Amino acid sequence: MTVSTQPLPEDPRTNPTTDPHWWRQAAVYQIYPRSFSDANGDGLGDLPGVTSKVPYLSALGVDAVWPSPFYPSALADGGYDVDDYRNVDPRLGSLDDFDDMAAALHGAGIKLIVDIVPNHSSNRHAWFQEALAAPKGSPARSRYIFRDGTGPGGSLPPSDWQSVFGGSAWEQVPDGQWYLHLFAAEQPDFNWENPEVREEFLSTLRFWSDRGVDGFRIDVAHALAKDLTEPLASSSDLSPEGEGTDGGHPFWDRDEVHEIYAEWRKLFNEYDPPRTAVAEAWVHASRRGRYASPDGLGQAFNFDLLQADFDAGRFRQIIAANLEQAAATGASSTWVLSNHDVVRHATRYGLPPAPTGSAKGRDGKDWVLSGGTEPALDRGLGLRRARAATLLMLALPGSAYLYQGEELGLHEVAEIPDAERQDPTFYRSPGVDKGRDGCRVPLPWTPEGPSFGFGAGTAHLPQPEQFGPSSVSRQEQDPDSTLNFYRRALEFRGKQQGAEELDWIGSADTVLHFRRPGGWQSITNFGTEPVALPEGSVLHSSAALDGSLLPPDTTAWLA
Ligand code: NOJ
């Protein structure tokens, strides 16, 4: 971590840190803005709410903040359906509020990463409205992907492709044509072969870069390039998302997508320090490095730990493979245990493993929560393992991406009434997949109050009673709370970061032990019996130690 000692420049939007490598080992905190803090009491979190919590973020000790989309949106997909890429949703504030938020973060030495959604806009975007009003074959339609249908009178979709959220990936418009939407019907896919689309996004990247943002998170980075040469292949002949290895899929992970990012990189490098970017790319691990190339986006999410069971062998394999890949590309590795799309890790680790042969979601646990209940959740075990996994992750070389609420040890909220669910995956499945609302429930800041201190009004998703004891102000008073555990870990991590190296110590089926340069050691006991702690003085631990023994499901740091 690099913390500038230079005085703040006159315009606090200009980040004082000029280190071009600030991102390599940063702890990045993801904010889901509509559920973080509601300053105006309308039940939706907003940008002034984020600004008011900058002291909290500073005390937490994160290096950067990544808010999920805050742009104008009908919220058909939690804001990933963008109406206007260069504005703020009026319910969340204004561009002035954005500037205030950026200034407050930068004033506290915290970087700002914004979320760019280039694969699709919302169906309310001016360009899509224009396309609907324009005839077949018009320039306005060519910014999106329109096709004639098949079957009698073109009444059937152009292909059998399924949307990621369920149902057909094609939607028919009144004149009979169909448009492609890999996600919800309210999210039409752009046609990236159209130079206007390319220019538009370069302008958007410049707009936010000029406004002082430090980097970008690129949504569905692996889907922009498409080859829709007819006849369109049947989905049964296509490899599933994340499994293709030859770049030959019509829309996932095509090689040409990197031409787009090479252009973006030139733009990023015009700034000082260069703007950073991290790809959200659910691709085969062997192809992830292409997104992380220094000539491209520079970094790519590795979701391997997030998909893994709490298992020493699996963790070691994932860590070794990703560090090797990072070394080969020149990027630093990324680590993620939770985000706004998956079941929170405290809950995942407290659930029994999925039965062999069951359909697993991206987080591996959809089957358990699909009933909207928690049949066998062991909350205590889940949190204990989550703290152990987090401490291990924070000792790894590379950037750690944290998701709001994990520092409070929050569990997934399963008991949301169906009528209050918002996620399109729930409506398009329909109802089979309970969706992602359970990890997006507004944060509890105080033990009481109309929305546990989230705001003065009723939170837009219902908060469960157990949020009270997990609230920030309650945890601040408890030295052993998960919040104070994160604060100490991040503070120590910030001081210790050295070269991006790690040496494994010993090998055991149920213990992972490694040393970072400077002598910082991390040891995790994944087994069921206590193990002896190595030589050294204990710096931090995820649970109380038992004398010189490391209990099960516990990580300790030693010097
Ligand atoms: C990935 C985002 O993380 C997710 O929340 C969103 O639904 C899809 N991309 C579509 O934009």
Coordinates of C-alpha atoms and ligand atoms in Angstrom, one line a residue:
M1 CA 0.0 0.0 0.0
T2 CA 1.2 3.5 -0.8
V3 CA 0.0 6.3 1.3
S4 CA 1.2 9.7 0.1
T5 CA 3.0 12.0 2.5
Q6 CA 2.7 14.9 0.0
P7 CA 0.4 17.8 0.9
L8 CA -3.0 17.8 -0.7
P9 CA -3.0 19.7 -4.0
E10 CA -5.4 22.6 -4.3
D11 CA -8.1 20.6 -6.1
P12 CA -8.7 17.6 -3.8
R13 CA -10.2 15.7 -6.7
T14 CA -6.6 15.2 -7.9
N15 CA -5.4 12.3 -6.0
P16 CA -2.2 13.1 -4.2
T17 CA -0.7 9.7 -4.7
T18 CA 1.2 9.6 -8.0
D19 CA 2.5 6.0 -7.5
P20 CA 1.5 4.2 -10.7
H21 CA 1.5 0.9 -8.9
W22 CA -0.8 1.9 -6.1
W23 CA -3.3 -0.8 -7.2
R24 CA -1.0 -3.8 -7.1
Q25 CA -1.6 -4.7 -3.5
A26 CA -4.5 -2.5 -2.6
A27 CA -7.4 -3.4 -0.4
V28 CA -10.4 -2.4 -2.4
Y29 CA -13.8 -2.0 -0.7
Q30 CA -16.9 -2.6 -2.9
I31 CA -19.9 -0.4 -2.1
Y32 CA -23.3 -1.3 -3.3
P33 CA -24.5 2.4 -3.2
R34 CA -28.2 1.8 -2.9
S35 CA -27.6 -0.3 0.2
F36 CA -24.7 1.5 1.9
S37 CA -26.0 4.6 3.6
D38 CA -29.1 6.7 2.9
A39 CA -28.5 10.4 3.6
N40 CA -31.9 11.7 2.5
G41 CA -34.0 9.1 4.1
D42 CA -35.8 7.9 1.0
G43 CA -34.9 4.2 1.7
L44 CA -32.2 4.1 -1.0
G45 CA -28.6 4.6 -0.3
D46 CA -27.0 7.6 -2.0
L47 CA -23.7 9.3 -2.8
P48 CA -24.0 11.8 0.1
G49 CA -24.4 8.7 2.3
V50 CA -21.1 7.4 1.0
T51 CA -19.5 10.8 1.6
S52 CA -20.8 10.8 5.2
K53 CA -19.1 7.5 5.8
V54 CA -15.6 8.4 4.6
P55 CA -14.3 8.5 8.2
Y56 CA -15.7 4.9 8.6
L57 CA -13.8 3.8 5.4
S58 CA -10.7 5.5 6.6
A59 CA -10.9 3.9 10.0
L60 CA -11.4 0.5 8.3
G61 CA -8.1 1.1 6.5
V62 CA -9.0 0.4 2.8
D63 CA -6.9 1.8 0.0
A64 CA -9.7 2.2 -2.6
V65 CA -13.4 2.2 -2.9
W66 CA -15.4 0.8 -5.8
P67 CA -19.0 1.8 -5.9
S68 CA -21.2 -0.4 -8.1
P69 CA -23.2 1.7 -10.7
F70 CA -24.8 4.9 -9.4
Y71 CA -25.9 6.0 -12.9
P72 CA -29.5 6.8 -13.7
S73 CA -31.3 3.4 -14.0
A74 CA -34.7 1.8 -13.7
L75 CA -33.0 -0.8 -11.5
A76 CA -34.0 -3.7 -13.6
D77 CA -30.7 -5.2 -12.6
G78 CA -29.5 -3.3 -9.6
G79 CA -28.1 -0.4 -11.6
Y80 CA -26.3 -2.6 -14.2
D81 CA -28.9 -1.3 -16.6
V82 CA -27.6 2.1 -17.3
D83 CA -29.7 4.9 -18.8
D84 CA -26.9 7.5 -19.0
Y85 CA -23.2 6.7 -18.5
R86 CA -22.2 10.2 -17.6
N87 CA -24.6 11.1 -14.9
V88 CA -25.8 10.2 -11.4
D89 CA -29.2 8.7 -10.7
P90 CA -31.2 11.6 -9.2
R91 CA -32.3 9.4 -6.3
L92 CA -28.6 8.9 -5.5
G93 CA -27.5 12.5 -5.9
S94 CA -26.0 14.6 -8.6
L95 CA -22.6 15.1 -10.3
D96 CA -21.8 17.6 -7.6
D97 CA -22.4 15.0 -5.0
F98 CA -20.1 12.7 -7.0
D99 CA -17.4 15.3 -6.9
D100 CA -17.9 15.8 -3.2
M101 CA -17.6 12.1 -2.6
A102 CA -14.5 11.9 -4.7
A103 CA -13.0 14.8 -2.9
A104 CA -13.8 13.4 0.5
L105 CA -12.3 10.0 -0.4
H106 CA -9.2 11.5 -1.9
G107 CA -8.8 13.8 1.0
A108 CA -8.7 10.7 3.2
G109 CA -6.1 9.1 0.8
I110 CA -8.6 6.6 -0.6
K111 CA -8.8 5.9 -4.3
L112 CA -12.0 5.7 -6.3
I113 CA -12.8 3.1 -8.9
V114 CA -16.0 3.4 -10.9
D115 CA -18.0 0.6 -12.5
I116 CA -18.3 0.7 -16.3
V117 CA -21.0 -1.4 -18.0
P118 CA -20.0 -1.6 -21.7
N119 CA -21.7 -4.8 -22.8
H120 CA -25.3 -3.5 -22.6
S121 CA -27.1 -0.3 -21.8
S122 CA -30.6 -0.1 -20.3
N123 CA -33.6 -0.2 -22.6
R124 CA -34.3 3.4 -21.5
H125 CA -30.9 4.6 -22.8
A126 CA -31.5 7.4 -25.5
W127 CA -29.8 5.2 -28.1
F128 CA -32.0 2.2 -27.5
Q129 CA -35.1 4.4 -27.6
E130 CA -33.9 5.8 -30.9
A131 CA -33.3 2.3 -32.2
L132 CA -36.8 1.3 -31.3
A133 CA -38.3 4.3 -33.1
A134 CA -36.0 3.7 -36.1
P135 CA -36.7 1.2 -39.0
K136 CA -35.0 -2.1 -39.5
G137 CA -31.5 -1.7 -40.9
S138 CA -31.1 1.9 -39.7
P139 CA -27.9 3.3 -38.2
A140 CA -29.8 3.7 -34.9
R141 CA -30.5 -0.1 -34.8
S142 CA -26.9 -0.9 -35.7
R143 CA -25.7 0.3 -32.3
Y144 CA -27.4 -2.7 -30.8
I145 CA -27.8 -6.3 -32.1
F146 CA -31.1 -6.6 -34.0
R147 CA -32.0 -9.6 -36.1
D148 CA -35.0 -11.0 -38.0
G149 CA -36.6 -14.0 -36.3
T150 CA -36.9 -17.5 -37.6
G151 CA -39.9 -19.7 -38.2
P152 CA -43.2 -18.6 -39.7
G153 CA -43.2 -14.9 -40.2
G154 CA -40.1 -14.6 -38.1
S155 CA -42.1 -15.3 -35.0
L156 CA -39.4 -17.3 -33.3
P157 CA -36.1 -15.9 -31.9
P158 CA -33.0 -15.9 -34.1
S159 CA -31.4 -18.7 -32.0
D160 CA -32.0 -20.8 -28.9
W161 CA -29.5 -18.8 -26.8
Q162 CA -30.5 -18.3 -23.2
S163 CA -30.0 -15.2 -21.1
V164 CA -27.6 -15.5 -18.1
F165 CA -30.6 -14.6 -16.0
G166 CA -32.9 -17.3 -17.6
G167 CA -35.2 -17.3 -20.5
S168 CA -34.4 -16.5 -24.1
A169 CA -31.6 -14.0 -24.9
W170 CA -33.7 -12.5 -27.6
E171 CA -36.7 -10.1 -27.2
Q172 CA -39.1 -9.1 -30.0
V173 CA -39.9 -5.5 -30.7
P174 CA -43.2 -4.3 -32.3
D175 CA -42.0 -4.4 -35.9
G176 CA -41.1 -8.1 -35.5
Q177 CA -37.3 -7.9 -35.2
W178 CA -35.5 -9.3 -32.2
Y179 CA -32.7 -7.8 -30.1
L180 CA -30.0 -9.7 -28.2
H181 CA -29.8 -9.3 -24.4
L182 CA -27.3 -11.7 -22.7
F183 CA -28.8 -10.5 -19.3
A184 CA -32.3 -9.1 -18.6
A185 CA -34.6 -8.0 -21.5
E186 CA -34.1 -4.4 -20.1
Q187 CA -30.3 -4.7 -20.9
P188 CA -29.9 -4.7 -24.7
D189 CA -26.4 -5.7 -25.8
F190 CA -24.3 -3.1 -27.7
N191 CA -22.9 -3.8 -31.1
W192 CA -19.1 -3.3 -30.5
E193 CA -18.4 -3.5 -34.3
N194 CA -20.0 -0.1 -34.6
P195 CA -17.4 2.6 -34.3
E196 CA -19.9 5.0 -32.7
V197 CA -20.2 2.6 -29.7
R198 CA -16.4 2.5 -29.4
E199 CA -16.1 6.3 -29.5
E200 CA -18.9 6.7 -27.0
F201 CA -17.2 4.5 -24.4
L202 CA -13.9 6.2 -24.9
S203 CA -15.7 9.5 -24.2
T204 CA -17.2 8.0 -21.1
L205 CA -13.9 6.7 -19.8
R206 CA -12.4 10.1 -20.4
F207 CA -15.3 11.9 -18.7
W208 CA -14.8 10.0 -15.4
S209 CA -11.0 10.0 -15.7
D210 CA -11.1 13.8 -16.1
R211 CA -13.3 13.9 -13.0
G212 CA -10.5 12.4 -11.0
V213 CA -11.4 8.7 -10.8
D214 CA -8.4 6.5 -10.3
G215 CA -9.6 3.4 -12.1
F216 CA -12.4 1.3 -13.5
R217 CA -14.1 -2.0 -12.9
I218 CA -15.3 -3.4 -16.2
D219 CA -18.5 -5.3 -16.1
V220 CA -18.8 -8.5 -18.2
A221 CA -15.5 -7.6 -19.8
H222 CA -15.5 -10.9 -21.8
A223 CA -18.7 -10.4 -23.8
L224 CA -18.2 -7.3 -25.9
A225 CA -16.8 -8.8 -29.0
K226 CA -19.3 -11.0 -30.8
D227 CA -19.3 -12.9 -34.1
L228 CA -22.9 -13.3 -35.1
T229 CA -22.3 -14.6 -38.6
E230 CA -25.3 -16.7 -39.6
P231 CA -26.3 -19.4 -39.2
L232 CA -26.1 -18.9 -35.5
A233 CA -24.9 -21.9 -33.6
S234 CA -27.2 -23.8 -31.4
S235 CA -26.5 -23.4 -27.7
S236 CA -26.1 -27.1 -27.3
D237 CA -23.0 -26.9 -29.6
L238 CA -21.5 -24.0 -27.6
S239 CA -19.2 -24.3 -24.5
P240 CA -20.8 -22.8 -21.4
E241 CA -19.6 -19.4 -20.1
G242 CA -16.2 -19.7 -18.5
E243 CA -15.3 -23.0 -20.1
G244 CA -14.2 -22.3 -23.7
T245 CA -10.5 -22.2 -24.3
D246 CA -10.2 -21.4 -28.0
G247 CA -11.8 -18.0 -28.3
G248 CA -14.3 -19.4 -30.8
H249 CA -17.5 -18.8 -28.9
P250 CA -19.9 -16.4 -30.6
F251 CA -20.0 -14.0 -27.6
W252 CA -18.0 -15.2 -24.6
D253 CA -14.3 -14.4 -24.4
R254 CA -13.5 -13.9 -28.1
D255 CA -9.9 -12.9 -28.9
E256 CA -11.0 -9.6 -30.6
V257 CA -12.3 -8.2 -27.3
H258 CA -8.7 -7.4 -26.5
E259 CA -8.4 -4.9 -29.4
I260 CA -11.0 -2.8 -27.5
Y261 CA -9.0 -2.9 -24.3
A262 CA -5.7 -2.1 -26.1
E263 CA -7.4 1.1 -27.2
W264 CA -8.7 1.8 -23.7
R265 CA -5.2 1.2 -22.3
K266 CA -3.8 4.0 -24.5
L267 CA -6.4 6.3 -23.0
F268 CA -5.7 5.2 -19.4
N269 CA -2.0 5.8 -20.0
E270 CA -2.6 9.4 -21.0
Y271 CA -3.3 10.1 -17.3
D272 CA -0.7 10.4 -14.5
P273 CA -0.8 8.1 -12.8
P274 CA -2.4 5.9 -15.4
R275 CA -6.0 4.9 -14.7
T276 CA -6.3 1.3 -13.6
A277 CA -8.8 -1.2 -14.7
V278 CA -10.0 -4.6 -13.5
A279 CA -11.9 -7.0 -15.7
E280 CA -14.9 -8.9 -14.5
A281 CA -14.4 -11.8 -16.9
W282 CA -15.8 -15.2 -16.1
V283 CA -13.5 -17.0 -18.5
H284 CA -11.4 -20.2 -18.3
A285 CA -8.5 -19.7 -15.9
S286 CA -6.0 -20.3 -18.7
R287 CA -7.4 -17.2 -20.6
R288 CA -7.8 -14.8 -17.7
G289 CA -4.2 -13.4 -18.1
R290 CA -5.2 -11.8 -21.4
Y291 CA -7.5 -9.4 -19.6
A292 CA -4.8 -8.7 -17.0
S293 CA -2.2 -7.8 -19.6
P294 CA -0.4 -4.5 -19.1
D295 CA -1.4 -3.7 -22.7
G296 CA -5.0 -4.3 -21.8
L297 CA -7.0 -3.7 -18.7
G298 CA -4.1 -4.5 -16.4
Q299 CA -5.9 -6.7 -13.8
A300 CA -8.7 -9.3 -13.8
F301 CA -10.8 -10.7 -11.1
N302 CA -10.0 -14.2 -10.0
F303 CA -13.1 -15.7 -8.5
D304 CA -11.5 -19.0 -7.7
L305 CA -11.5 -18.7 -3.9
L306 CA -15.1 -17.4 -4.0
Q307 CA -16.1 -20.6 -5.7
A308 CA -14.1 -22.9 -3.5
D309 CA -15.1 -24.9 -0.5
F310 CA -13.2 -24.2 2.7
D311 CA -10.4 -26.7 2.0
A312 CA -6.7 -26.4 2.4
G313 CA -5.8 -28.3 -0.7
R314 CA -8.1 -26.4 -2.9
F315 CA -7.0 -23.0 -1.5
R316 CA -3.3 -23.9 -2.0
Q317 CA -3.9 -25.0 -5.5
I318 CA -5.8 -21.8 -6.3
I319 CA -3.2 -19.5 -4.7
A320 CA -0.3 -21.1 -6.4
A321 CA -2.0 -21.1 -9.8
N322 CA -3.0 -17.5 -9.6
L323 CA 0.4 -16.2 -8.4
E324 CA 2.0 -18.1 -11.2
Q325 CA -0.4 -16.5 -13.7
A326 CA 0.1 -13.0 -12.2
A327 CA 3.9 -13.5 -12.5
A328 CA 3.4 -14.5 -16.2
T329 CA 1.3 -11.5 -17.1
G330 CA 3.0 -8.9 -15.0
A331 CA -0.3 -8.0 -13.2
S332 CA -0.8 -8.5 -9.6
S333 CA -3.2 -11.2 -8.5
T334 CA -6.7 -10.4 -7.2
W335 CA -8.6 -12.1 -4.4
V336 CA -12.3 -12.0 -3.7
L337 CA -14.4 -13.9 -1.2
S338 CA -17.7 -12.0 -1.5
N339 CA -19.3 -9.5 -3.8
H340 CA -22.8 -8.3 -4.8
D341 CA -23.5 -11.4 -7.0
V342 CA -22.8 -14.3 -4.6
V343 CA -23.9 -15.7 -1.3
R344 CA -21.9 -14.0 1.5
H345 CA -18.9 -16.1 2.5
A346 CA -19.8 -16.2 6.2
T347 CA -23.0 -18.1 5.0
R348 CA -21.3 -20.2 2.3
Y349 CA -18.9 -21.6 4.8
G350 CA -21.6 -22.5 7.3
L351 CA -23.7 -24.5 4.8
P352 CA -23.2 -28.2 4.1
P353 CA -21.4 -28.9 0.8
A354 CA -23.7 -29.2 -2.3
P355 CA -24.6 -32.8 -3.0
T356 CA -22.6 -34.5 -5.7
G357 CA -24.3 -33.9 -9.1
S358 CA -26.4 -31.0 -8.0
A359 CA -26.6 -28.0 -10.2
K360 CA -24.1 -25.4 -8.7
G361 CA -24.4 -21.7 -9.2
R362 CA -21.4 -19.5 -9.6
D363 CA -21.1 -19.4 -5.8
G364 CA -21.6 -23.1 -5.5
K365 CA -24.4 -22.8 -3.0
D366 CA -27.5 -21.8 -4.9
W367 CA -29.1 -25.1 -4.2
V368 CA -29.2 -24.5 -0.4
L369 CA -30.7 -21.0 -0.5
S370 CA -33.0 -21.8 -3.4
G371 CA -35.8 -22.5 -0.9
G372 CA -35.4 -19.1 0.6
T373 CA -34.7 -20.7 4.0
E374 CA -31.5 -21.8 5.7
P375 CA -32.1 -25.5 6.3
A376 CA -28.7 -26.3 7.8
L377 CA -26.8 -23.0 8.2
D378 CA -24.3 -23.0 11.1
R379 CA -23.9 -19.3 11.5
G380 CA -21.1 -19.6 14.1
L381 CA -19.0 -22.0 12.0
G382 CA -19.6 -19.9 8.9
L383 CA -18.4 -16.7 10.5
R384 CA -15.4 -18.4 12.1
R385 CA -14.3 -19.8 8.8
A386 CA -15.0 -16.6 7.0
R387 CA -12.7 -14.7 9.4
A388 CA -10.0 -17.4 8.9
A389 CA -10.3 -17.2 5.1
T390 CA -10.3 -13.4 5.1
L391 CA -7.1 -13.2 7.2
L392 CA -5.5 -15.7 4.9
M393 CA -6.6 -13.7 1.9
L394 CA -5.3 -10.4 3.3
A395 CA -1.9 -12.0 3.7
L396 CA -1.6 -12.9 0.1
P397 CA 0.4 -10.9 -2.4
G398 CA -1.9 -8.9 -4.7
S399 CA -5.1 -6.9 -4.3
A400 CA -7.9 -7.9 -2.0
Y401 CA -11.4 -7.0 -3.0
L402 CA -13.8 -6.7 0.0
Y403 CA -17.6 -6.4 -0.2
Q404 CA -19.5 -4.0 2.1
G405 CA -20.8 -5.8 5.2
E406 CA -18.3 -8.6 5.2
E407 CA -16.4 -6.5 7.8
L408 CA -19.4 -6.8 10.0
G409 CA -19.5 -10.6 9.5
L410 CA -23.0 -10.3 7.9
H411 CA -24.7 -13.4 6.7
E412 CA -26.8 -13.7 3.6
V413 CA -30.4 -12.7 4.2
A414 CA -32.5 -15.6 3.1
E415 CA -35.8 -14.6 4.5
I416 CA -36.8 -11.9 2.0
P417 CA -40.5 -12.2 1.1
D418 CA -40.9 -13.0 -2.6
A419 CA -43.0 -9.9 -3.1
E420 CA -40.1 -7.7 -2.0
R421 CA -37.4 -9.4 -4.1
Q422 CA -35.7 -7.2 -6.7
D423 CA -33.2 -9.3 -8.6
P424 CA -34.1 -10.2 -12.2
T425 CA -32.7 -13.7 -11.7
F426 CA -35.6 -14.4 -9.4
Y427 CA -38.2 -13.2 -11.9
R428 CA -36.7 -14.8 -14.9
S429 CA -36.0 -18.2 -13.4
P430 CA -39.0 -17.8 -12.4
G431 CA -38.8 -18.0 -8.7
V432 CA -36.5 -21.0 -8.7
D433 CA -33.3 -19.0 -8.2
K434 CA -33.9 -16.7 -5.2
G435 CA -31.4 -14.3 -6.7
R436 CA -28.8 -12.0 -5.2
D437 CA -30.9 -9.7 -3.0
G438 CA -29.8 -11.5 0.1
C439 CA -26.3 -10.0 0.0
R440 CA -27.6 -6.6 -1.0
V441 CA -29.6 -5.8 2.1
P442 CA -28.8 -2.3 3.5
L443 CA -26.1 -2.1 6.1
P444 CA -26.9 -1.8 9.8
W445 CA -25.1 1.2 11.3
T446 CA -26.8 1.3 14.7
P447 CA -28.5 -1.4 16.8
E448 CA -31.9 0.2 16.5
G449 CA -33.8 2.8 14.5
P450 CA -36.1 2.5 11.5
S451 CA -33.5 0.9 9.3
F452 CA -30.7 0.2 11.8
G453 CA -29.2 3.6 11.1
F454 CA -29.0 3.1 7.3
G455 CA -31.3 6.1 7.0
A456 CA -34.3 7.8 8.4
G457 CA -36.8 5.8 6.2
T458 CA -37.6 2.2 5.6
A459 CA -34.8 0.4 3.8
H460 CA -35.5 -0.7 0.2
L461 CA -34.9 -4.3 1.1
P462 CA -36.0 -5.7 4.5
Q463 CA -33.3 -6.0 7.1
P464 CA -33.5 -9.0 9.5
E465 CA -33.5 -8.6 13.3
Q466 CA -30.1 -10.1 13.6
F467 CA -28.6 -7.0 11.9
G468 CA -29.0 -5.0 15.1
P469 CA -26.3 -6.8 17.1
S470 CA -24.1 -6.8 13.9
S471 CA -24.4 -3.0 13.5
V472 CA -21.3 -0.8 13.2
S473 CA -21.8 1.1 16.4
R474 CA -22.4 -2.0 18.4
Q475 CA -19.2 -3.7 17.0
E476 CA -17.1 -0.6 17.5
Q477 CA -17.5 -1.1 21.2
D478 CA -16.4 -4.7 21.2
P479 CA -12.7 -5.2 20.8
D480 CA -13.3 -8.8 19.5
S481 CA -15.9 -7.9 16.9
T482 CA -15.5 -8.8 13.3
L483 CA -15.2 -5.0 12.5
N484 CA -12.3 -4.5 14.8
F485 CA -10.8 -7.7 13.5
Y486 CA -10.9 -6.3 10.0
R487 CA -9.5 -3.0 11.1
R488 CA -6.5 -4.5 12.8
A489 CA -5.9 -6.8 9.8
L490 CA -6.0 -4.0 7.3
E491 CA -3.9 -1.7 9.4
F492 CA -1.2 -4.4 9.8
R493 CA -1.4 -5.4 6.1
G494 CA -0.9 -1.8 5.1
K495 CA 2.3 -1.6 7.0
Q496 CA 3.7 -5.0 6.0
Q497 CA 3.2 -5.1 2.3
G498 CA 6.5 -5.8 0.6
A499 CA 7.4 -7.6 -2.6
E500 CA 4.7 -9.6 -4.2
E501 CA 6.2 -12.9 -3.1
L502 CA 5.2 -15.8 -0.9
D503 CA 7.1 -18.9 0.4
W504 CA 5.2 -21.9 1.4
I505 CA 6.3 -23.5 4.6
G506 CA 5.9 -27.2 4.9
S507 CA 3.0 -29.1 3.5
A508 CA 0.1 -30.7 5.3
D509 CA -3.3 -31.7 4.2
T510 CA -5.2 -29.4 6.5
V511 CA -2.8 -26.5 7.2
L512 CA -1.6 -23.7 5.0
H513 CA 1.5 -21.9 6.2
F514 CA 3.4 -19.3 4.2
R515 CA 5.9 -16.4 4.7
R516 CA 6.0 -13.0 3.0
P517 CA 9.1 -11.0 2.6
G518 CA 10.1 -9.3 5.9
G519 CA 9.2 -12.4 7.9
W520 CA 5.4 -12.0 8.1
Q521 CA 3.8 -15.4 8.3
S522 CA 0.2 -16.6 7.9
I523 CA -0.9 -20.0 9.1
T524 CA -4.5 -21.4 8.7
N525 CA -5.8 -24.6 10.3
F526 CA -8.5 -26.0 8.0
G527 CA -8.6 -29.3 10.0
T528 CA -10.6 -30.5 12.9
E529 CA -7.8 -30.8 15.5
P530 CA -5.6 -28.0 17.0
V531 CA -2.1 -27.7 15.5
A532 CA 1.1 -26.3 17.0
L533 CA 1.8 -22.6 16.2
P534 CA 5.1 -22.0 14.6
E535 CA 7.9 -20.0 16.2
G536 CA 7.3 -16.3 16.2
S537 CA 5.3 -13.7 17.9
V538 CA 1.6 -13.6 17.1
L539 CA 0.5 -10.4 15.4
H540 CA -3.2 -11.2 14.8
S541 CA -5.6 -14.1 14.7
S542 CA -9.1 -14.7 13.4
A543 CA -10.2 -16.4 16.7
A544 CA -8.8 -16.8 20.2
L545 CA -5.7 -19.0 20.3
D546 CA -5.3 -21.9 22.7
G547 CA -1.9 -21.2 24.2
S548 CA 0.6 -22.3 21.7
L549 CA -2.1 -24.1 19.7
L550 CA -3.9 -23.0 16.6
P551 CA -7.5 -24.2 16.9
P552 CA -9.5 -25.5 13.9
D553 CA -10.9 -23.0 11.4
T554 CA -8.5 -20.3 12.5
T555 CA -5.8 -18.2 10.9
A556 CA -2.9 -16.6 12.8
W557 CA -0.4 -14.0 11.6
L558 CA 3.1 -14.2 13.2
A559 CA 6.3 -12.2 12.8
Ligands
NOJ1 C1 -22.0 -8.6 -13.6 C2 -22.5 -7.8 -12.4 O1 -21.6 -8.0 -11.3 C3 -23.9 -8.2 -12.1 O2 -24.4 -7.7 -10.9 C4 -24.8 -7.9 -13.3 O3 -26.1 -8.4 -13.1 C5 -24.2 -8.4 -14.6 N1 -22.8 -8.2 -14.7 C6 -24.9 -7.8 -15.8 O4 -24.5 -6.4 -15.9

